Short mmCIF file of C-alpha atoms and ligand atoms in Angstrom, two decimals:
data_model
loop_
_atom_site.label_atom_id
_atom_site.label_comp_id
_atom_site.label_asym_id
_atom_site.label_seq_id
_atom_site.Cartn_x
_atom_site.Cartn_y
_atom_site.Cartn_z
CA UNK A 1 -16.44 -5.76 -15.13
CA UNK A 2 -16.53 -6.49 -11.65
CA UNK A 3 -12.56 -6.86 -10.35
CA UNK A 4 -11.77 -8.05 -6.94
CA UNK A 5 -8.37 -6.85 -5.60
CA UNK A 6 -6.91 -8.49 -2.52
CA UNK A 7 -4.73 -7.36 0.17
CA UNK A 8 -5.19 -4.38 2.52
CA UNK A 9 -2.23 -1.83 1.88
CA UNK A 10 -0.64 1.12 0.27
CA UNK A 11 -0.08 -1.25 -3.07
CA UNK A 12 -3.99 -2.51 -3.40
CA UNK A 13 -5.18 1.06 -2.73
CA UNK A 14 -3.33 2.22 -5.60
CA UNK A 15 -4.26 -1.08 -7.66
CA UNK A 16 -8.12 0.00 -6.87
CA UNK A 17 -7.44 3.68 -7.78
CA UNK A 18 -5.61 2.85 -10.92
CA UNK A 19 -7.55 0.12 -11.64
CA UNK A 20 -11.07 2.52 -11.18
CA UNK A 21 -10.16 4.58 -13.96
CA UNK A 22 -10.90 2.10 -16.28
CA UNK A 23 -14.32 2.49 -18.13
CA UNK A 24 -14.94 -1.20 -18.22
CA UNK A 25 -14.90 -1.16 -14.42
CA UNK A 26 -18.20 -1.76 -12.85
CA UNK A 27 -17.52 -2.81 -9.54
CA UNK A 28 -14.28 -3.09 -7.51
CA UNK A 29 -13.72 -5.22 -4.11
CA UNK A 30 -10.91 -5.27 -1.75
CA UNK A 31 -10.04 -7.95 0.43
CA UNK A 32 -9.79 -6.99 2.98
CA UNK A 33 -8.66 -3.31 1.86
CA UNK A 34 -8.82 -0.10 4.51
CA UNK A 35 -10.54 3.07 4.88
CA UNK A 36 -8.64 4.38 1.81
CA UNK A 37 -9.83 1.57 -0.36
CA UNK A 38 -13.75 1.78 1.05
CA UNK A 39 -14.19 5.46 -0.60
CA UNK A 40 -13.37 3.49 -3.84
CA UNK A 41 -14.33 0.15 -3.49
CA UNK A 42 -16.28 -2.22 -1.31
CA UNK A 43 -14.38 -3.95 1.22
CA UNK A 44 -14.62 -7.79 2.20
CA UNK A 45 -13.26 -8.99 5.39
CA UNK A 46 -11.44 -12.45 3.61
CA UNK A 47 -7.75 -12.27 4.43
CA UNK A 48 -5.25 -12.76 1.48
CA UNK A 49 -4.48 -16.48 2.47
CA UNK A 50 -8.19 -17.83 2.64
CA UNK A 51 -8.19 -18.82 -0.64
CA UNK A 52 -11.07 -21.00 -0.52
CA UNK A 53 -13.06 -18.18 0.86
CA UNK A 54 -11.86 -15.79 -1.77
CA UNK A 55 -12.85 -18.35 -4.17
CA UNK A 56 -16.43 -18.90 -2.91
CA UNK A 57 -16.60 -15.04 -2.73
CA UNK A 58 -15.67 -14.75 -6.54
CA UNK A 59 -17.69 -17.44 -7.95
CA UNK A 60 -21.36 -15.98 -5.70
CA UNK A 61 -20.11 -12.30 -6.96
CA UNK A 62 -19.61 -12.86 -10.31
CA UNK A 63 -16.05 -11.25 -10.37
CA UNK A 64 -14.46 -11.15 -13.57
CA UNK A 65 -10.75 -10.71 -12.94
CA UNK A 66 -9.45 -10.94 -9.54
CA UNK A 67 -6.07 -8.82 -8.92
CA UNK A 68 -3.48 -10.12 -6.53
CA UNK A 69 -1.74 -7.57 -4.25
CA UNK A 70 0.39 -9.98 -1.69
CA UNK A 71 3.38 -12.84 -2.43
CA UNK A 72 1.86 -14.87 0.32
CA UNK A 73 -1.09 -16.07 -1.55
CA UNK A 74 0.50 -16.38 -4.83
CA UNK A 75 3.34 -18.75 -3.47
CA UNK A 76 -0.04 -20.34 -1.67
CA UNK A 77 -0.94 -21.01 -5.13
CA UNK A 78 -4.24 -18.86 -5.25
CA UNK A 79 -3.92 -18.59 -9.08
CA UNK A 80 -3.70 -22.40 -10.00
CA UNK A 81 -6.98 -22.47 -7.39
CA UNK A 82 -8.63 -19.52 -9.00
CA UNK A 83 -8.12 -21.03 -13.16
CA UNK A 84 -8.77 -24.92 -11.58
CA UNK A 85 -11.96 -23.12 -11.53
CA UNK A 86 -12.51 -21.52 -14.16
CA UNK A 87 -11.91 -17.37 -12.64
CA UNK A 88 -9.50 -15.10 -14.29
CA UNK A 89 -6.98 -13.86 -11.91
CA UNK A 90 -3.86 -11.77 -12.79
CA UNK A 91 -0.35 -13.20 -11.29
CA UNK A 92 1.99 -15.89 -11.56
CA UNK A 93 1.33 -19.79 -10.70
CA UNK A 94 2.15 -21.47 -7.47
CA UNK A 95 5.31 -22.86 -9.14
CA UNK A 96 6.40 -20.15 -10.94
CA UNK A 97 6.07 -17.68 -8.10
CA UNK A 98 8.68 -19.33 -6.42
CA UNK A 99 11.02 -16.62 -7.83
CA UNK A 100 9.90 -14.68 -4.54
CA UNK A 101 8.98 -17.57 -2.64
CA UNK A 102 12.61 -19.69 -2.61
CA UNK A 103 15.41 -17.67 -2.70
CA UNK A 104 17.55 -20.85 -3.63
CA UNK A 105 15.24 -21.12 -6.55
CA UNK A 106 15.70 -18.07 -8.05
CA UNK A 107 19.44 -17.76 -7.51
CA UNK A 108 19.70 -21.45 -9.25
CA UNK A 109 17.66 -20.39 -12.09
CA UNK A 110 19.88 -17.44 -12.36
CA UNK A 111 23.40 -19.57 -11.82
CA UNK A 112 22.07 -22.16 -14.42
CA UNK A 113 21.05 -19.56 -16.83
CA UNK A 114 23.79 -17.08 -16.46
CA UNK A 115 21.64 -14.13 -15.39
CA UNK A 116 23.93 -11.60 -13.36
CA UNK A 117 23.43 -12.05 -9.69
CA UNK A 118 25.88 -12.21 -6.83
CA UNK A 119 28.12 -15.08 -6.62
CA UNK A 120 26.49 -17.44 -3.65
CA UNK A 121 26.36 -20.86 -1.69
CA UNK A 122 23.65 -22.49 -0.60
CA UNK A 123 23.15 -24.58 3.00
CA UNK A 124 21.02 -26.87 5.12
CA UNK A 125 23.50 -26.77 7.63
CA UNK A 126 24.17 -23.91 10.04
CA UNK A 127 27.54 -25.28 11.08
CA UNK A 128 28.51 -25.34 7.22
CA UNK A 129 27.02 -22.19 6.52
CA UNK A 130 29.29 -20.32 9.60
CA UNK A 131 32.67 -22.25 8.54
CA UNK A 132 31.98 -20.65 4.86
CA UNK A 133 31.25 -17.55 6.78
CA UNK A 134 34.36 -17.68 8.83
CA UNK A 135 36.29 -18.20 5.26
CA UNK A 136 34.97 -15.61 3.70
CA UNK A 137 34.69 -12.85 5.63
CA UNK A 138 32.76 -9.94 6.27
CA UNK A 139 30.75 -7.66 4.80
CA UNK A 140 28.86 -10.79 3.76
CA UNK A 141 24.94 -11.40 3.10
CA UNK A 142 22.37 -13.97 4.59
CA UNK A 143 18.94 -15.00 3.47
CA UNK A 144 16.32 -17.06 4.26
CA UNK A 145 15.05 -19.45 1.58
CA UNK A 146 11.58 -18.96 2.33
CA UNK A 147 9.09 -15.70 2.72
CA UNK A 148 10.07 -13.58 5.73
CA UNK A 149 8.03 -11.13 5.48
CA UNK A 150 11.12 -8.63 3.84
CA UNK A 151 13.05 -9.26 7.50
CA UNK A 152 14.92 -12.76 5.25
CA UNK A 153 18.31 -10.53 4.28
CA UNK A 154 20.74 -9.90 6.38
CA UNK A 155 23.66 -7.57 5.50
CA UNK A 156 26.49 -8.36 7.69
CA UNK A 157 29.07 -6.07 8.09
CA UNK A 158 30.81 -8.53 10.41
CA UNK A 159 31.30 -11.95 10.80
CA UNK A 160 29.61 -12.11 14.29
CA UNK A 161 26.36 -10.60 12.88
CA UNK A 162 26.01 -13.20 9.84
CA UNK A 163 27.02 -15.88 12.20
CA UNK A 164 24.57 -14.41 14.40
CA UNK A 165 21.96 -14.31 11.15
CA UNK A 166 22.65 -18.12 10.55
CA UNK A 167 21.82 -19.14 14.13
CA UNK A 168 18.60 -16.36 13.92
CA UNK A 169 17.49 -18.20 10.94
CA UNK A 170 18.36 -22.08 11.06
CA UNK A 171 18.75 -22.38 14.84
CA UNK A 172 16.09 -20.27 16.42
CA UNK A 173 13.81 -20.47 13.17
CA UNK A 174 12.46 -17.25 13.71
CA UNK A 175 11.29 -17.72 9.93
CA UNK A 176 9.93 -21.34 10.30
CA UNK A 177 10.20 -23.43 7.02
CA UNK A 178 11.44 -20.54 5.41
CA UNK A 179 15.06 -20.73 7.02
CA UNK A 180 15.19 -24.65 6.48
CA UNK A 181 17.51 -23.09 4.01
CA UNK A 182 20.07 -20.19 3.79
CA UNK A 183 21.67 -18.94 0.82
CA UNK A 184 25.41 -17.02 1.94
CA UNK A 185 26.02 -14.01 -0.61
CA UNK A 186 28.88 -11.95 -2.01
CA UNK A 187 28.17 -8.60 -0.58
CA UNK A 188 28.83 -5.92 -3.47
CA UNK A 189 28.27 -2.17 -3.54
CA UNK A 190 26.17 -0.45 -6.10
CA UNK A 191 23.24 2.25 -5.90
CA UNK A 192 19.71 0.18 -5.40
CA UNK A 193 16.66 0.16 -8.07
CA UNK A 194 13.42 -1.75 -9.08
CA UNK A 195 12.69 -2.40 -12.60
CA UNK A 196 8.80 -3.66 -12.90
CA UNK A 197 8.09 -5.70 -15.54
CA UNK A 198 4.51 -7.18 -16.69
CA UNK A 199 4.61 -10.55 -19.18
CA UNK A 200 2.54 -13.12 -20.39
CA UNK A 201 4.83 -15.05 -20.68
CA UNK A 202 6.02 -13.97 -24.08
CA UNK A 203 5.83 -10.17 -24.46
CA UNK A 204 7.57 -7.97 -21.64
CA UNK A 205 6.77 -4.85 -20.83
CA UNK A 206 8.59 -2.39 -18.23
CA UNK A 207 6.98 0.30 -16.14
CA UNK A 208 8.75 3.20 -14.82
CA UNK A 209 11.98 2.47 -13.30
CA UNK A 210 11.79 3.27 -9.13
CA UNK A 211 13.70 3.15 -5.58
CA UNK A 212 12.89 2.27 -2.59
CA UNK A 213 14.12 3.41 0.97
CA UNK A 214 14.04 0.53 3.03
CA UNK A 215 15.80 1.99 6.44
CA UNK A 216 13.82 4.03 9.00
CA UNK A 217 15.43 7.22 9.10
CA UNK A 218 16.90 9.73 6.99
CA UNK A 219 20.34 9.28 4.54
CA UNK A 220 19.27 5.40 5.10
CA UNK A 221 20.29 5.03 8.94
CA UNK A 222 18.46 2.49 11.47
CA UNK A 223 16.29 -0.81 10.62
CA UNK A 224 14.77 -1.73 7.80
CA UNK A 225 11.42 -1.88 7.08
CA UNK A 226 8.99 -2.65 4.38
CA UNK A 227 9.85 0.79 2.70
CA UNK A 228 9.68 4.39 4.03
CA UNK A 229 9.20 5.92 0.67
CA UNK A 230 9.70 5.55 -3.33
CA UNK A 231 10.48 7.76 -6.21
CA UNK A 232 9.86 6.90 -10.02
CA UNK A 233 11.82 6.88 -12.87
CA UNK A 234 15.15 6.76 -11.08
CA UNK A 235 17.87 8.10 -12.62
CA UNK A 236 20.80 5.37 -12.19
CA UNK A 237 18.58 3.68 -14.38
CA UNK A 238 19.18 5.65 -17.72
CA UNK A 239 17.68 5.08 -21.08
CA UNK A 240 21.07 2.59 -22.25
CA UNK A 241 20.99 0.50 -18.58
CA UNK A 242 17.34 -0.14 -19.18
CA UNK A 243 17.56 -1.78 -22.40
CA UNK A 244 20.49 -3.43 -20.91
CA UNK A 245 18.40 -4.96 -18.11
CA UNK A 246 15.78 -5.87 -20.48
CA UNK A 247 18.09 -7.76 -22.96
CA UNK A 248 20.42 -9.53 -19.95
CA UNK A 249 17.76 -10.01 -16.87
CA UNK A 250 14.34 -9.70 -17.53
CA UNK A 251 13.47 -11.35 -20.93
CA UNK A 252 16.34 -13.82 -20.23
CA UNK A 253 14.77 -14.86 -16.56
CA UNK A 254 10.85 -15.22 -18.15
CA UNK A 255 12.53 -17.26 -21.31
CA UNK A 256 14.56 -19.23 -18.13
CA UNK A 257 11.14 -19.95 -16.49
CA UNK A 258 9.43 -21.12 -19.79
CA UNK A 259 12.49 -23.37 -20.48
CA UNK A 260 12.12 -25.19 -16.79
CA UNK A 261 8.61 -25.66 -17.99
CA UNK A 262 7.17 -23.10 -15.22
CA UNK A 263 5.70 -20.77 -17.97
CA UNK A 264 5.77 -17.06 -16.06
CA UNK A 265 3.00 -14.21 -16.61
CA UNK A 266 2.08 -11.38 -13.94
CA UNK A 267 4.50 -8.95 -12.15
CA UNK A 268 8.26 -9.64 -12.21
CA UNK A 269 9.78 -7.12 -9.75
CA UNK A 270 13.47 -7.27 -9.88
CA UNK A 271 15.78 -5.17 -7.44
CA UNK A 272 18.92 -4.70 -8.58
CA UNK A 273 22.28 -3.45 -7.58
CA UNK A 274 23.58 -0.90 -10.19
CA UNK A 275 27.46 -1.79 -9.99
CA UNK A 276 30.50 -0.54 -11.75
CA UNK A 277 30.23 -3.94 -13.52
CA UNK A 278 26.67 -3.45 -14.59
CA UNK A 279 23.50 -4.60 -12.88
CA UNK A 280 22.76 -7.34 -11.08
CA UNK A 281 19.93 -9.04 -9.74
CA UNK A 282 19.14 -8.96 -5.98
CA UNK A 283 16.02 -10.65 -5.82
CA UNK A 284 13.16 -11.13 -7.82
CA UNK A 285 9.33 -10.64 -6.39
CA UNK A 286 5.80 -11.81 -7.92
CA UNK A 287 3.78 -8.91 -7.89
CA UNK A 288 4.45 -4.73 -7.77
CA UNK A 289 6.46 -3.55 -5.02
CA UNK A 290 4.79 -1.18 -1.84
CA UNK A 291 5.68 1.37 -2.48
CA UNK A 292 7.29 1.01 -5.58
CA UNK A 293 3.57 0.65 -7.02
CA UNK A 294 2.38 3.72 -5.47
CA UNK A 295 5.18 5.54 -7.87
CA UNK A 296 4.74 3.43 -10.82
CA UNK A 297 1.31 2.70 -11.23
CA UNK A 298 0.27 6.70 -11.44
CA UNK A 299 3.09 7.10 -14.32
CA UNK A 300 1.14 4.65 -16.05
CA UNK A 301 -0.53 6.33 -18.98
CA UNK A 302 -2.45 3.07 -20.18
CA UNK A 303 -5.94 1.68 -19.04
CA UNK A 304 -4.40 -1.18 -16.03
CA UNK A 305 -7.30 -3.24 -16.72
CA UNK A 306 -6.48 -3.92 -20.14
CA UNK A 307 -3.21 -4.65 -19.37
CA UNK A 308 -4.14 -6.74 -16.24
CA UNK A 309 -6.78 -8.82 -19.02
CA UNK A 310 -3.98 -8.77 -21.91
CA UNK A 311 -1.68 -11.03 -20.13
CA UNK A 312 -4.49 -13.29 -18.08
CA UNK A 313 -5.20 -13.69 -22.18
CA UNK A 314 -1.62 -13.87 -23.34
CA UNK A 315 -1.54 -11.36 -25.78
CA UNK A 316 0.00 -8.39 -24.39
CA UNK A 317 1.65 -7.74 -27.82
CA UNK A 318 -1.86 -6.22 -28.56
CA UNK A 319 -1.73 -3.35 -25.83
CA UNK A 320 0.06 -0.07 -25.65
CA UNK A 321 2.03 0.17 -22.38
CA UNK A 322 3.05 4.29 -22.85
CA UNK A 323 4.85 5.90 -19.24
CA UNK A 324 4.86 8.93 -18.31
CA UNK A 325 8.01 10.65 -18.28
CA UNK A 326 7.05 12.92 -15.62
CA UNK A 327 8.73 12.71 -11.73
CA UNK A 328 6.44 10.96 -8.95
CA UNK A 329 7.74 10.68 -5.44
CA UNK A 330 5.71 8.83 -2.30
CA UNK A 331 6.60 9.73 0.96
CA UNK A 332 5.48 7.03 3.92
CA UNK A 333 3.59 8.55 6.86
CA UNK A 334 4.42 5.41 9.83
CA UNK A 335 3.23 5.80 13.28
CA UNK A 336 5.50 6.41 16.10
CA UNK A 337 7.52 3.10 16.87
CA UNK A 338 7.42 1.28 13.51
CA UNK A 339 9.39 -0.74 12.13
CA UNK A 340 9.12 -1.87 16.20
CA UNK A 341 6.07 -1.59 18.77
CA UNK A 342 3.57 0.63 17.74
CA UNK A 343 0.23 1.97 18.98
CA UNK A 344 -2.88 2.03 16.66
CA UNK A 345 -6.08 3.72 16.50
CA UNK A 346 -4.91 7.36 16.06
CA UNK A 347 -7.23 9.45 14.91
CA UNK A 348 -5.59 11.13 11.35
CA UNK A 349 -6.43 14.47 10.34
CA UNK A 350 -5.60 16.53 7.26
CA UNK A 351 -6.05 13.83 4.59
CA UNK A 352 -8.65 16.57 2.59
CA UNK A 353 -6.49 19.04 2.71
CA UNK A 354 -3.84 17.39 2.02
CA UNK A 355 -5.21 15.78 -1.37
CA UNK A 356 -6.28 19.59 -2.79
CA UNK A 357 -2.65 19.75 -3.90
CA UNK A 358 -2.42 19.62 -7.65
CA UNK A 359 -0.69 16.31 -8.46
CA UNK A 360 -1.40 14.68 -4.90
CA UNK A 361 -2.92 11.11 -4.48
CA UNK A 362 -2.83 9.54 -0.89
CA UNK A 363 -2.77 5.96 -0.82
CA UNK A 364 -3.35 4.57 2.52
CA UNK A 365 -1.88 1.33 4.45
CA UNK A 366 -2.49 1.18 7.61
CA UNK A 367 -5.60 2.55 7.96
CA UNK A 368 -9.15 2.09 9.03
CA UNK A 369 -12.65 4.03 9.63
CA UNK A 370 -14.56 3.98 12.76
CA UNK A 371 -17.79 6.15 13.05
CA UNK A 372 -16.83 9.30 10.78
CA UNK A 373 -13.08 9.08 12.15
CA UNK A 374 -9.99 7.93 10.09
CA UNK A 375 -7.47 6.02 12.68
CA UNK A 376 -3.93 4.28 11.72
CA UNK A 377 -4.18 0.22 12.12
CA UNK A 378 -1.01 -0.44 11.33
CA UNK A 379 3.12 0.16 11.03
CA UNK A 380 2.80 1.52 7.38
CA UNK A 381 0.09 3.96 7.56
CA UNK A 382 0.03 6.35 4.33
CA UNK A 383 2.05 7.04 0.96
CA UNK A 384 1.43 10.55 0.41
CA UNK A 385 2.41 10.68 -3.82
CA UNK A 386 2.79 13.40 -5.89
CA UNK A 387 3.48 13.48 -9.29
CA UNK A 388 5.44 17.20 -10.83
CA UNK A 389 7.25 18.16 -13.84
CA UNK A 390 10.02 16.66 -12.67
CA UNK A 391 11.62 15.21 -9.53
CA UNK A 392 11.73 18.51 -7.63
CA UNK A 393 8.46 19.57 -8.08
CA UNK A 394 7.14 16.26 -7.15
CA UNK A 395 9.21 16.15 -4.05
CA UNK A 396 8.01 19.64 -2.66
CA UNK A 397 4.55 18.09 -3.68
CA UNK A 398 4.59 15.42 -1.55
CA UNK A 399 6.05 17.56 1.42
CA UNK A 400 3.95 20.01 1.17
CA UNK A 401 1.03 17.27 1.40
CA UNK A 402 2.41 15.64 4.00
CA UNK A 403 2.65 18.58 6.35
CA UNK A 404 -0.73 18.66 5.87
CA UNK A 405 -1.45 15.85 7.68
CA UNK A 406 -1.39 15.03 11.27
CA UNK A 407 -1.64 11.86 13.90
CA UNK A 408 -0.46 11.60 17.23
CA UNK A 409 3.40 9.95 16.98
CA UNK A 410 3.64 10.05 13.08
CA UNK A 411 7.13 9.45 11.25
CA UNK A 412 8.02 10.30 8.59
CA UNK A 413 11.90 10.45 6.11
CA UNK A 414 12.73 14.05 4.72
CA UNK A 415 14.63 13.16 2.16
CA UNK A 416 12.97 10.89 0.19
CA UNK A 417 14.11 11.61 -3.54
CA UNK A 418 17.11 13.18 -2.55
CA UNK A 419 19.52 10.58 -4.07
CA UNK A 420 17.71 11.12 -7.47
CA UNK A 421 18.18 15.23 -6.82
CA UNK A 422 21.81 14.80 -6.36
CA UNK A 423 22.69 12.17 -9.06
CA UNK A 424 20.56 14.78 -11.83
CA UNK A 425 22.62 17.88 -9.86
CA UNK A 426 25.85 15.90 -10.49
CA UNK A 427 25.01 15.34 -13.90
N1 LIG B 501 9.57 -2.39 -1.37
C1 LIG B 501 10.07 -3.69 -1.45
C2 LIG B 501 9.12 -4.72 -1.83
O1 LIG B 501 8.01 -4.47 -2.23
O2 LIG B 501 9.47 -5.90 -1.72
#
């Protein structure tokens, strides 16, 4: 089969790598991918929104299944394009990947269907949304409606800064269209995880559970960004809260889609707050995290590409979806700067070396190749995964890789995994 994958980061290289075990594979294309993905696949310089391009590019190539990577082009509506035409292509609709791509959407569906999520308002009015600010009180949350990029959520731990949010979003429209809308949210406290689920609208299956570490630097201090570094399973998730999340969020949000006549098959990504009072939904994304993927997707034990065909089908019921039970932890190498200004075009060294560790994958971002030379091209530019016996093993893994590599200004968190360390030390 020939599979065209599209998007350029740490998620599509490990969609290409995953997806290249596969016997059936015969040919895999990224769009536009980086100099991780061209040792595996062919690269094509289309960007993720071009649809039309992407489609033209499918239809001369003969690809049988194009993957998405990005929200952008799903909330475009690159799928409804892709079947108008008769190409198979793994993700949700236009409509029904508004989960990701309205906020206000998704927390309606989950209001109207009683899926736990944090009490909210929703406003087309900045002056409305501050005086319910000003009532409330701090800590308080703020999002965007629309796509921002992960920049849409504001956690205000005072009233100033979600005032401050509001006028950022509605007033100044740094967001565009997206902040036509805000949504004002209960703040509540809880330990953060990702469940991934694949569906076909029917049958759900769940991947590893994983977390994320959104800030910049170490025990989660500074900005966010677009994730510094994952672990998979995570712990807080146990054996009893994952059925729990099955029976009360996932199946109940796909059957919630299906009953609004917006049937729902691809990714469902929902991050969650693990309260005292049980898990709740913080959003919900259309396709695998970065770089929850690049912690997931290697603790899958099945072939991706019959999974990734199964629910394009619908009949997932007739594939095995077995997890590993082992630890994998991915640490992200950013360049100097990020999640601000940033140089690119350092020259990376170590990578080799760095993947001769037993257990040791690196998935690259922001990368590309010039001459013989690997150089960073981006914020994001590595996720340097290891899998191990368990969560310490795959932690020193990773570090030991990492240390490995080298480029001028390079960042990196040291204690990614740690929170999983102490909650399994803690018992
Ligand atoms: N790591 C967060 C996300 O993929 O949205």
């Amino acid at each position: 089969m020939k599979v065209l994958i599209v998007g350029g980061g740490g998620r599509e290289h490990t969609l290409a790598w995953k997806i290249g075990q596969s016997s059936k594979v015969e040919r895999i294309y990224v769009s536009p991918g980086n100099a991780g993905t061209s040792r595996i696949a062919r690269s094509v310089s289309i960007e993720p929104t071009d649809i039309d391009a992407l489609v033209d590019f499918a239809c001369k190539e003969g690809v049988d299944l194009t993957v998405v990577g990005p929200e952008a082009p799903l909330v475009k509506g690159i799928v409804d394009r892709f079947e108008k035409d008769g190409l198979m292509i793994f993700g949700p609709s236009k409509r029904a990947a508004q989960i990701e791509g309205s906020k206000v959407f998704a927390k309606e569906l989950m209001r109207k269907y009683d899926i736990p999520t944090p009490n909210f308002e929703v406003f087309e009015s900045p002056n409305e949304a501050i005086e319910y600010i000003e009532a409330k009180g701090a800590p308080i949350v703020v999002k965007a409606d629309g796509l921002a990029a992960g920049k849409g959520s504001i956690i205000a731990m005072e009233v100033e800064e979600a005032v401050k949010a509001v006028e950022t979003i509605m007033v100044h429209r740094i967001f565009g269209d997206s902040g036509n809308k805000v949504i004002v949210e209960d703040y509540i406290e809880g330990e953060e995880a990702t469940i991934t689920a694949l569906t076909d609208g029917n049958t759900v299956v769940t991947l590893a559970s994983s977390q994320d570490h959104k800030r910049i630097f170490d025990d989660d201090r500074g900005p966010n960004t677009g994730g510094m570094g994952a672990y998979a399973p995570a712990p807080v998730i146990t054996r009893e809260l994952s059925e729990q999340i099955t029976q009360r969020i996932v199946t109940p949000t796909i059957n919630a889609m299906e009953a609004e006549g917006i049937p729902y098959k691809g990714v469902l990504y929902a991050g969650l707050m693990v309260t005292n009072d049980g898990p709740q939904v913080l959003e919900f994304n259309c396709r695998f995290g970065d770089p929850e993927s690049q912690v997931v997707l290697p603790l899958l034990r099945a072939d991706l590409l019959d999974l990734l065909i199964a629910i394009s089908d619908g009949r997932l019921d007739e594939v095995g979806c077995e997890v590993d039970t082992r630890a994998a932890v991915c640490v992200v190498i950013a360049s100097g700067g990020y999640p601000g200004s940033y140089e690119k075009g350092k020259e990376i060294s170590g990578l080799d070396q760095a993947e001769e560790l037993e257990g040791v994958v690196v998935f690259h971002a922001g990368t590309k190749t010039e001459r013989d030379k690997i150089l960073t091209n981006g914020g994001r530019v590595l996720g340097v995964t290891a899998i191990g016996k368990d969560i310490t093993t795959a932690i020193d893994r990773a570090y030991e890789a990492v240390r490995r590599i080298s480029f001028e200004g390079m960042h990196y968190r040291q204690d990614i995994g740690y929170k999983a360390l102490k909650r399994l030390q803690e018992g």
